[in-house]
Coordinates of C-alpha atoms in Angstrom, one line a residue:
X168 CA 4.9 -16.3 9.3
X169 CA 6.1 -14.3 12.4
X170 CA 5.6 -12.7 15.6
X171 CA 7.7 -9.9 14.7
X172 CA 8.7 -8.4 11.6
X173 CA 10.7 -5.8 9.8
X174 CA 7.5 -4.4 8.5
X175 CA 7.7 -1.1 10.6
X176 CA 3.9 -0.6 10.0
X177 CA 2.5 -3.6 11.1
X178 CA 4.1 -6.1 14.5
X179 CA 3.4 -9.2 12.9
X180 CA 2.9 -11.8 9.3
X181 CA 0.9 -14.3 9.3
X182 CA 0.8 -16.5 5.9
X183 CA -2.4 -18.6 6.4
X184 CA -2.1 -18.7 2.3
X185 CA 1.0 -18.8 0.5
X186 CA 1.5 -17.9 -3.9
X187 CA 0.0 -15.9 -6.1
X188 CA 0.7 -14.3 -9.7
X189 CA 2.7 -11.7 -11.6
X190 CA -0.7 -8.7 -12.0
X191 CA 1.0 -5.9 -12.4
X192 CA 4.7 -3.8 -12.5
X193 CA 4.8 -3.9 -9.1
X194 CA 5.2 -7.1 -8.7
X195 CA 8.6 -7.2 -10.8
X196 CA 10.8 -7.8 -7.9
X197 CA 8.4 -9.1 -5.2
X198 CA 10.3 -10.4 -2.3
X199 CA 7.8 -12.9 -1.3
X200 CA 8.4 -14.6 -4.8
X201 CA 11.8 -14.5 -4.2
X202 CA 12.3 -16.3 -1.5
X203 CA 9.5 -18.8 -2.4
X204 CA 11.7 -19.7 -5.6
X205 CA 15.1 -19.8 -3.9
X206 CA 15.0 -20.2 -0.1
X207 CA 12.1 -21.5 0.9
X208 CA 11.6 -23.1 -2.3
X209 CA 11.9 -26.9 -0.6
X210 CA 10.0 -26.1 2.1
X211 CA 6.1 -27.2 2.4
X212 CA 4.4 -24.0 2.3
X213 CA 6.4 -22.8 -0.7
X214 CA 7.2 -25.7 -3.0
X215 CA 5.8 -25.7 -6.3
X216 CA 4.6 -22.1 -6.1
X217 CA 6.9 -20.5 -8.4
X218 CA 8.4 -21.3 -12.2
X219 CA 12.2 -20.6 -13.4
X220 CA 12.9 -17.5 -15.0
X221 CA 15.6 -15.7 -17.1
X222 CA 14.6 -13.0 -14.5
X223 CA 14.5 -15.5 -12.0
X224 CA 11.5 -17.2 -10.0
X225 CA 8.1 -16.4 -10.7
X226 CA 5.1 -16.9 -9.4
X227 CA 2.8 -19.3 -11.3
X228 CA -0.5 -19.0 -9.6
X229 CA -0.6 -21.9 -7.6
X230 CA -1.5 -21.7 -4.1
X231 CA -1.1 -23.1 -0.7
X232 CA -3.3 -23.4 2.3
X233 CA -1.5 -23.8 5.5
X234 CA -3.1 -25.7 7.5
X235 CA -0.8 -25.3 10.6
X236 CA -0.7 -21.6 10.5
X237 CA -4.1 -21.2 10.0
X238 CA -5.2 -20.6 14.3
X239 CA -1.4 -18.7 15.1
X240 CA -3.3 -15.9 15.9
X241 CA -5.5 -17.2 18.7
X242 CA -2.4 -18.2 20.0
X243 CA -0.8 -14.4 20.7
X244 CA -2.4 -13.1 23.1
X245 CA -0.9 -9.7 23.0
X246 CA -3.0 -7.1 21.3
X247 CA -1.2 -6.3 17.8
X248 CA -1.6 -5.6 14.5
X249 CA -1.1 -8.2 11.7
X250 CA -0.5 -8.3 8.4
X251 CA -2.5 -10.8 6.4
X252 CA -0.9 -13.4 3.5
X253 CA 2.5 -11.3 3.4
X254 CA 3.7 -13.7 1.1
X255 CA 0.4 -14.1 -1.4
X256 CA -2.9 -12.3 -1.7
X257 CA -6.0 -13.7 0.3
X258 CA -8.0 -13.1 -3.1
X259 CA -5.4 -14.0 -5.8
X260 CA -7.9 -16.2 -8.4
X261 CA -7.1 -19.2 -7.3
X262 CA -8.0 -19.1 -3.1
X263 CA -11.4 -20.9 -3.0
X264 CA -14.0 -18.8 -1.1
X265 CA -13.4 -21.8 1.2
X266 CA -10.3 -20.6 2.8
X267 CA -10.8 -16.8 2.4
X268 CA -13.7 -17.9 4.6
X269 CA -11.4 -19.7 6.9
X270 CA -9.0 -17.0 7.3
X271 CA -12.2 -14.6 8.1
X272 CA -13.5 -17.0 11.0
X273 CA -10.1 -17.0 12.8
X274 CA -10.0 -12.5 12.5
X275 CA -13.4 -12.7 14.1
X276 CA -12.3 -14.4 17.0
X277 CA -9.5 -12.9 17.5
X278 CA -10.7 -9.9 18.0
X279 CA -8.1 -8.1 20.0
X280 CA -5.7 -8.3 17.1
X281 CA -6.1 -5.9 14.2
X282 CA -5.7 -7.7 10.9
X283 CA -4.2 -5.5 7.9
X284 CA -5.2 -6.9 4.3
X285 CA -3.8 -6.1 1.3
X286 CA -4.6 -7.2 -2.0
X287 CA -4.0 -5.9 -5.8
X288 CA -7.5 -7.2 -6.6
X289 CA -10.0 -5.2 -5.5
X290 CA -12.9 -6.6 -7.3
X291 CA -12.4 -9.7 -6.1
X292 CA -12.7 -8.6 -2.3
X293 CA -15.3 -5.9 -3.2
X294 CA -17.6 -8.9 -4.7
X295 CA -16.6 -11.2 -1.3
X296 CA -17.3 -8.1 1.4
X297 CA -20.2 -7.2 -0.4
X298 CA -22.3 -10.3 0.4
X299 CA -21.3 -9.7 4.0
X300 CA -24.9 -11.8 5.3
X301 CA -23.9 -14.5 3.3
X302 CA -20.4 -14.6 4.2
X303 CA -20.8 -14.0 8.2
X304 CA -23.2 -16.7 8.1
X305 CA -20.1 -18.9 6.8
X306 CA -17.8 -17.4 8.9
X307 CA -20.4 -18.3 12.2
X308 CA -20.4 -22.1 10.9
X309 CA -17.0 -22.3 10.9
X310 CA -16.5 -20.4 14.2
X311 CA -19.0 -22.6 15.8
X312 CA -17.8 -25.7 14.4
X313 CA -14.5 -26.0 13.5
X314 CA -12.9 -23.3 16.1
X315 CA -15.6 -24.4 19.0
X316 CA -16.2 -21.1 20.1
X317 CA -20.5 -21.2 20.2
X318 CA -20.9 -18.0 22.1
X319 CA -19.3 -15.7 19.1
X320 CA -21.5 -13.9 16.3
X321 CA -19.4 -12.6 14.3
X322 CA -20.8 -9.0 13.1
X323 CA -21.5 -8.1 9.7
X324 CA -18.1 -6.3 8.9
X325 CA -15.4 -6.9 11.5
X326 CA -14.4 -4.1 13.0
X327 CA -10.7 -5.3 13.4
X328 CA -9.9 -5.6 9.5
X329 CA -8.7 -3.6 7.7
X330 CA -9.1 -3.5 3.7
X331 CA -6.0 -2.1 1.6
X332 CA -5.0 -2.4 -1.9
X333 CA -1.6 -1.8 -3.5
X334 CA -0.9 0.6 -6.2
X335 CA 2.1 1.6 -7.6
X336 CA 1.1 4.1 -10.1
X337 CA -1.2 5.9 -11.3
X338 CA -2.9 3.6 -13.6
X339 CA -3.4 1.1 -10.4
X340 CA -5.1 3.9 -8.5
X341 CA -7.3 4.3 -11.2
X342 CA -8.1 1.0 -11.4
X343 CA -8.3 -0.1 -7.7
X344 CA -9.1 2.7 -5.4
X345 CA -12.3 3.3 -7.0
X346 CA -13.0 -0.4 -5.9
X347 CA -11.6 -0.6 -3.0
X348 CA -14.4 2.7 -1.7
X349 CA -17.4 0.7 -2.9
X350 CA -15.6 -2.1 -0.5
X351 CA -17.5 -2.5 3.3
X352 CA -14.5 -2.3 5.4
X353 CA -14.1 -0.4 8.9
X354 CA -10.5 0.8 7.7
X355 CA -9.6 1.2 4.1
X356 CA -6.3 1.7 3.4
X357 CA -3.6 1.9 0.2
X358 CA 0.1 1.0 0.0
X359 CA 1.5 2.9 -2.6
X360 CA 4.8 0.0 -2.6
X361 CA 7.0 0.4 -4.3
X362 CA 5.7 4.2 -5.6
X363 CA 6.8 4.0 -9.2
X364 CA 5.6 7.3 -10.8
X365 CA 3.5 10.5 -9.2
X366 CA 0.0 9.6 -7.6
X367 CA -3.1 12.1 -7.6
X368 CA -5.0 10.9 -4.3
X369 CA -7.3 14.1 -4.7
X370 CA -8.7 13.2 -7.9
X371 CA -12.4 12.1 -8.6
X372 CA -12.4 9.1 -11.1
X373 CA -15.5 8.4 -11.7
X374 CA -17.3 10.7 -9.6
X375 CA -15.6 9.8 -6.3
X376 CA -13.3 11.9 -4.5
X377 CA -10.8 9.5 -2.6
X378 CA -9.6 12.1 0.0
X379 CA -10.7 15.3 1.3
X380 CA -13.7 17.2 2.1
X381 CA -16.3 14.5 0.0
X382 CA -14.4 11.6 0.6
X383 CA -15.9 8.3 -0.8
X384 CA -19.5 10.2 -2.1
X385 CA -20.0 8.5 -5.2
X386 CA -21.5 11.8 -6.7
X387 CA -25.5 10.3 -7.0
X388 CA -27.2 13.3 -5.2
X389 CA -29.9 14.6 -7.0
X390 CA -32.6 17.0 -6.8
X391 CA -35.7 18.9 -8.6
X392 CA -35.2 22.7 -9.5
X393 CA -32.9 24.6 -11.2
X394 CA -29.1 25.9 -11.5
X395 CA -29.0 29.0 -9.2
X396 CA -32.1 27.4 -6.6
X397 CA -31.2 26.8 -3.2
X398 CA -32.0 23.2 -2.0
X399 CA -31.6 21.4 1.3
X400 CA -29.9 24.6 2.2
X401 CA -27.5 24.6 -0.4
X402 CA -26.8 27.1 -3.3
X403 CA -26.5 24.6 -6.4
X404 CA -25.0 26.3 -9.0
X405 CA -25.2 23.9 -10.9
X406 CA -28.2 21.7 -12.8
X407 CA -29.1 19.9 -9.7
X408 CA -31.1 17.3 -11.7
X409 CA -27.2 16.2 -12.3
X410 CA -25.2 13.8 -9.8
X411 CA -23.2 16.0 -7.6
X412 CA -21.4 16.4 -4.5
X413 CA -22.4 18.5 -1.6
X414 CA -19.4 18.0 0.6
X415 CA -21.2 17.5 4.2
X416 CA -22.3 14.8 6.5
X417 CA -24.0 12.5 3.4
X418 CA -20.9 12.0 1.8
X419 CA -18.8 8.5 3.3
X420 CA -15.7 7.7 4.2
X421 CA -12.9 7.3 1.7
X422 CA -8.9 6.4 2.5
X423 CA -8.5 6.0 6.1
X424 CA -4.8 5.3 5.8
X425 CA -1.9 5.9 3.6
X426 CA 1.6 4.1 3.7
X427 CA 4.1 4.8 1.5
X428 CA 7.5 2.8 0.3
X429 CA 10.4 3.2 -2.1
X430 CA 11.5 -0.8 -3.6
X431 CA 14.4 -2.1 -2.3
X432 CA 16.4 -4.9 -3.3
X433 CA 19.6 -5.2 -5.7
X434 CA 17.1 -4.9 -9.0
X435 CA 15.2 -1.8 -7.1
X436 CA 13.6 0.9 -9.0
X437 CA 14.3 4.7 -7.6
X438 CA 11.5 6.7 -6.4
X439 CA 11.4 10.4 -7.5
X440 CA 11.3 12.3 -3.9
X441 CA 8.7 14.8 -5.3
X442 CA 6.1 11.7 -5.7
X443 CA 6.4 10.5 -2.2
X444 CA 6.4 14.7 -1.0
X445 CA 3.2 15.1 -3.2
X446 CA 1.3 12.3 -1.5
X447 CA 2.6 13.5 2.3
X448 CA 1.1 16.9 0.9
X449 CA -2.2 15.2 -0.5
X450 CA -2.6 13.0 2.7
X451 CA -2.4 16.6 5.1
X452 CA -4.3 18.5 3.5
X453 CA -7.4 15.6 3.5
X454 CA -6.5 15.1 7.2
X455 CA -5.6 11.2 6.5
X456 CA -2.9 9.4 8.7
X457 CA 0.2 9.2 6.3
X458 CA 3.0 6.4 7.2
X459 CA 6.7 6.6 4.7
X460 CA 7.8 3.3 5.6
X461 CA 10.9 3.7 3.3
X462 CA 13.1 5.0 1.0
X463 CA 14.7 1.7 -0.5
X464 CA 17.6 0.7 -2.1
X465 CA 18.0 4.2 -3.6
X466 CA 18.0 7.8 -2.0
X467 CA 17.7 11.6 -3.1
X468 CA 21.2 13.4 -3.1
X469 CA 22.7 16.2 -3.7
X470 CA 23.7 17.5 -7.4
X471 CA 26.7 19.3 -6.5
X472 CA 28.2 19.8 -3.4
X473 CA 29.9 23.3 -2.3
X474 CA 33.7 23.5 -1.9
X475 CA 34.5 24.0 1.6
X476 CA 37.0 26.7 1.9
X477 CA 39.9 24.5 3.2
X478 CA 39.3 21.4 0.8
X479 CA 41.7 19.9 -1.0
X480 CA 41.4 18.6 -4.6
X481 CA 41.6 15.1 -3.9
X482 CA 39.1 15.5 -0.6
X483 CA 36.4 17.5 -2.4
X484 CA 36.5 14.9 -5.2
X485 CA 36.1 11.4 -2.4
X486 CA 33.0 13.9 -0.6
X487 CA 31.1 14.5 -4.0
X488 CA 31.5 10.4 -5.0
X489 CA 30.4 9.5 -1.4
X490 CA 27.7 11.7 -1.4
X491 CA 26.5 12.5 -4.4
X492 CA 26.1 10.3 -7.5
X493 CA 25.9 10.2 -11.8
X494 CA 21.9 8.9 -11.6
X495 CA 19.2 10.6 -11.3
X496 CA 15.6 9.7 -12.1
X497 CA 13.2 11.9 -14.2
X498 CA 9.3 12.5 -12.9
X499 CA 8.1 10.2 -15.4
X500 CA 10.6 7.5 -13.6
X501 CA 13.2 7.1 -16.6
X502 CA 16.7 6.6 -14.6
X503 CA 19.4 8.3 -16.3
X504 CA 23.2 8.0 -16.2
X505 CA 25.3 11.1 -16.6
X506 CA 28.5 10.9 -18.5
X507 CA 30.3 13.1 -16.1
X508 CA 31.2 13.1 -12.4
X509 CA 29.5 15.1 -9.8
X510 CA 32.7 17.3 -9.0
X511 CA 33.2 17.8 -12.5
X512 CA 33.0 21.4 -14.2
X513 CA 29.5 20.4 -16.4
X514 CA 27.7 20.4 -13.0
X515 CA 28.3 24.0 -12.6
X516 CA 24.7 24.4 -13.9
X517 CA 21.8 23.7 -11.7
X518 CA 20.6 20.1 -12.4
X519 CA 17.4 19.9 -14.8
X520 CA 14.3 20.7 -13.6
X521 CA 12.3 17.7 -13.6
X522 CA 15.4 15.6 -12.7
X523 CA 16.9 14.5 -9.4
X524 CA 20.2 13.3 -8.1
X525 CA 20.0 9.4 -6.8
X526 CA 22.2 7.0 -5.5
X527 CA 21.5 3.2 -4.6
X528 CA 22.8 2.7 -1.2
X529 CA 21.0 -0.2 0.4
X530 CA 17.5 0.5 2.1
X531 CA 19.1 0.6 6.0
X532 CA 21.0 3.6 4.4
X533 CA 18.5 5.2 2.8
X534 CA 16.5 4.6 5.9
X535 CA 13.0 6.8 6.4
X536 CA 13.2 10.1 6.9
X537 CA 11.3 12.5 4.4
X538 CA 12.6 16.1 4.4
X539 CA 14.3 14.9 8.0
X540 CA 11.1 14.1 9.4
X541 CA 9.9 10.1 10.3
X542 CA 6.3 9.9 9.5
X543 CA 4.6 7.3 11.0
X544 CA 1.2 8.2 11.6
X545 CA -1.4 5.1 11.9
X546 CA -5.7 5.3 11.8
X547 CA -6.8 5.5 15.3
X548 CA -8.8 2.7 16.6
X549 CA -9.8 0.7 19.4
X550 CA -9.0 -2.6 19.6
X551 CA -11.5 -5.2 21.5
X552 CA -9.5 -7.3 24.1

């Protein structure tokens, strides 16, 4: 836990909960597990949480609740935003409701902070911030008892939490951003991190558009009458006996917030740049706040360089190895490794179309910058003080 971080969209961690488990291909190279299993893997709030590997440590489900971490955030009292169980997930399966209540208490009272959560199982927080009377009535107890504060009422969703979920592909968009709209949250967000193959934010599994002009309507207008009638003021050219959408003020909010990341680390997976350009696109066009935190360990480059005029043999060949490279990653994500150089005579023909040229450089290298432009956009709120 930290006040401060290298996590450029959020100011500070705070690990009330530490551990978790291995859900999904994102969580190959998880940093957090890392570090529990090597590092920190003597010290109390890690020990025990993660089994050897051949791949190194894992995570093995166990959990931690740390007790003297839990208030940290009633302690700052500048105004900043905070991301929640950095290294775990406030619903992995095995954090009693106990604690996730716990954690919940201290974000109500410390209500000038903004709390960023962030979870790869959205059920499980859909089915907790669903009974929001039952919950807040927890949360009060706890507020009034063990934090002493008897003149807070929490309200019924705390306007200083935000609800994200993490998904890498498009399989895990499927699966959790469907959940995470049915969630009641003031700001719900998704990091796509690391982005390991193309995302369609615009789609409508399900019936639910996740961006865009019917964001979050879950499709279940219906009406009496006929294809071709006009009802409510609407031309329904289709049967409107149906569920359909009708793109005005009845239809909810869906993403509020996407931020975006390439994996870094010496086992990193490249990210194809015309995934992360799609989503920028997607995210623009739906008016939603876009944030590219990164490119990681790996970068787009050029496939051939032009010969300057003056350049020797020898200096055109150290240019093209510096800047170019022999990788470059399909749009399905397959990383390939050419068997010639990038100054040689077969790249005289344009590289292939759904190919691009990568090279692993180190993620302060690769640094941020998407078609030379930072985007760091953020939801805009106001925070209580």
């Amino acid at each position: 836990m930290a006040d401060g971080t290298h996590i450029e969209w959020t100011d500070a961690t705070w690990n009330p909960i530490t551990g978790c488990s291995v859900v999904s291909p994102g969580c190959t190279n998880c940093y957090a597990m890392k570090l529990a299993g090597t590092r920190l893997k003597h010290t109390a709030s890690r020990n025990g949480l993660t089994s050897p590997s051949k791949a190194g440590p894992v995570w093995n489900g166990e959990v931690r609740l740390n007790e003297e971490w839990l208030r940290q955030p009633l302690e700052w009292k500048r105004p900043r935003m905070i991301f929640v169980c950095a290294h775990g997930d406030l619903f992995a399966e095995n954090v009693p409701d106990e604690w996730i209540d716990r954690v919940f208490a201290v974000m109500a009272v410390a209500s000038r902070h903004t709390f960023q959560v962030l979870t790869k199982r959205p059920d499980r927080m859909l089915a907790y911030l669903s009974n929001q009377p039952l919950a807040r009535r927890r949360w009060e107890n706890i507020i009034q008892g063990e934090l002493g504060r008897h003149t807070i009422s929490p309200p019924v969703i705390l306007p200083n939490v935000w609800a994200g979920v993490s998904a890498e592909d498009q399989s895990r968009a499927d699966e959790r951003i469907p959940l995470l709209l049915q969630t009641p949250a003031a700001v719900r967000w998704i990091s796509i991190e690391p982005m390991l193959g193309g995302i369609d934010l615009l789609k409508a599994t399900g019936g639910t558009l996740w961006m865009g002009g019917q964001r979050g309507c879950g499709g279940t207008h219906r009406h009496n009458g006929q294809q071709g009638e006009v009802i409510h003021d609407r031309l329904h050219e289709t049967d409107p006996t149906l569920p359909h959408h009708h793109h005005d003020e009845r239809c909810g909010k869906g993403i509020d917030w996407v931020v975006l990341g390439g994996e870094s680390g010496p086992k990193a997976r490249p990210m194809h740049p015309s995934w992360a350009q799609s989503i920028r696109d997607q995210c623009q066009q739906a008016d939603v706040p876009f944030f590219f935190k990164q490119w990681g360990a790996w970068k787009p480059v050029p496939w051939k360089l032009d010969r300057d005029k003056d350049e020797t043999d020898a200096e055109y060949v150290e240019r093209s190895e510096r800047e170019c490279s022999t990788f470059a990653i399909s749009q399905s994500g397959y990383l390939i490794e050419m068997d010639h150089k990038p100054w040689s005579w077969a790249r005289v023909l344009p590289a292939p179309a759904s190919h691009h040229s990568v090279k692993q450089v180190g993620k302060k290298a690769a640094g941020r910058l998407l078609d030379g432009i930072v985007h760091d956009a953020f939801p805009k709120i106001e925070r209580t003080v």
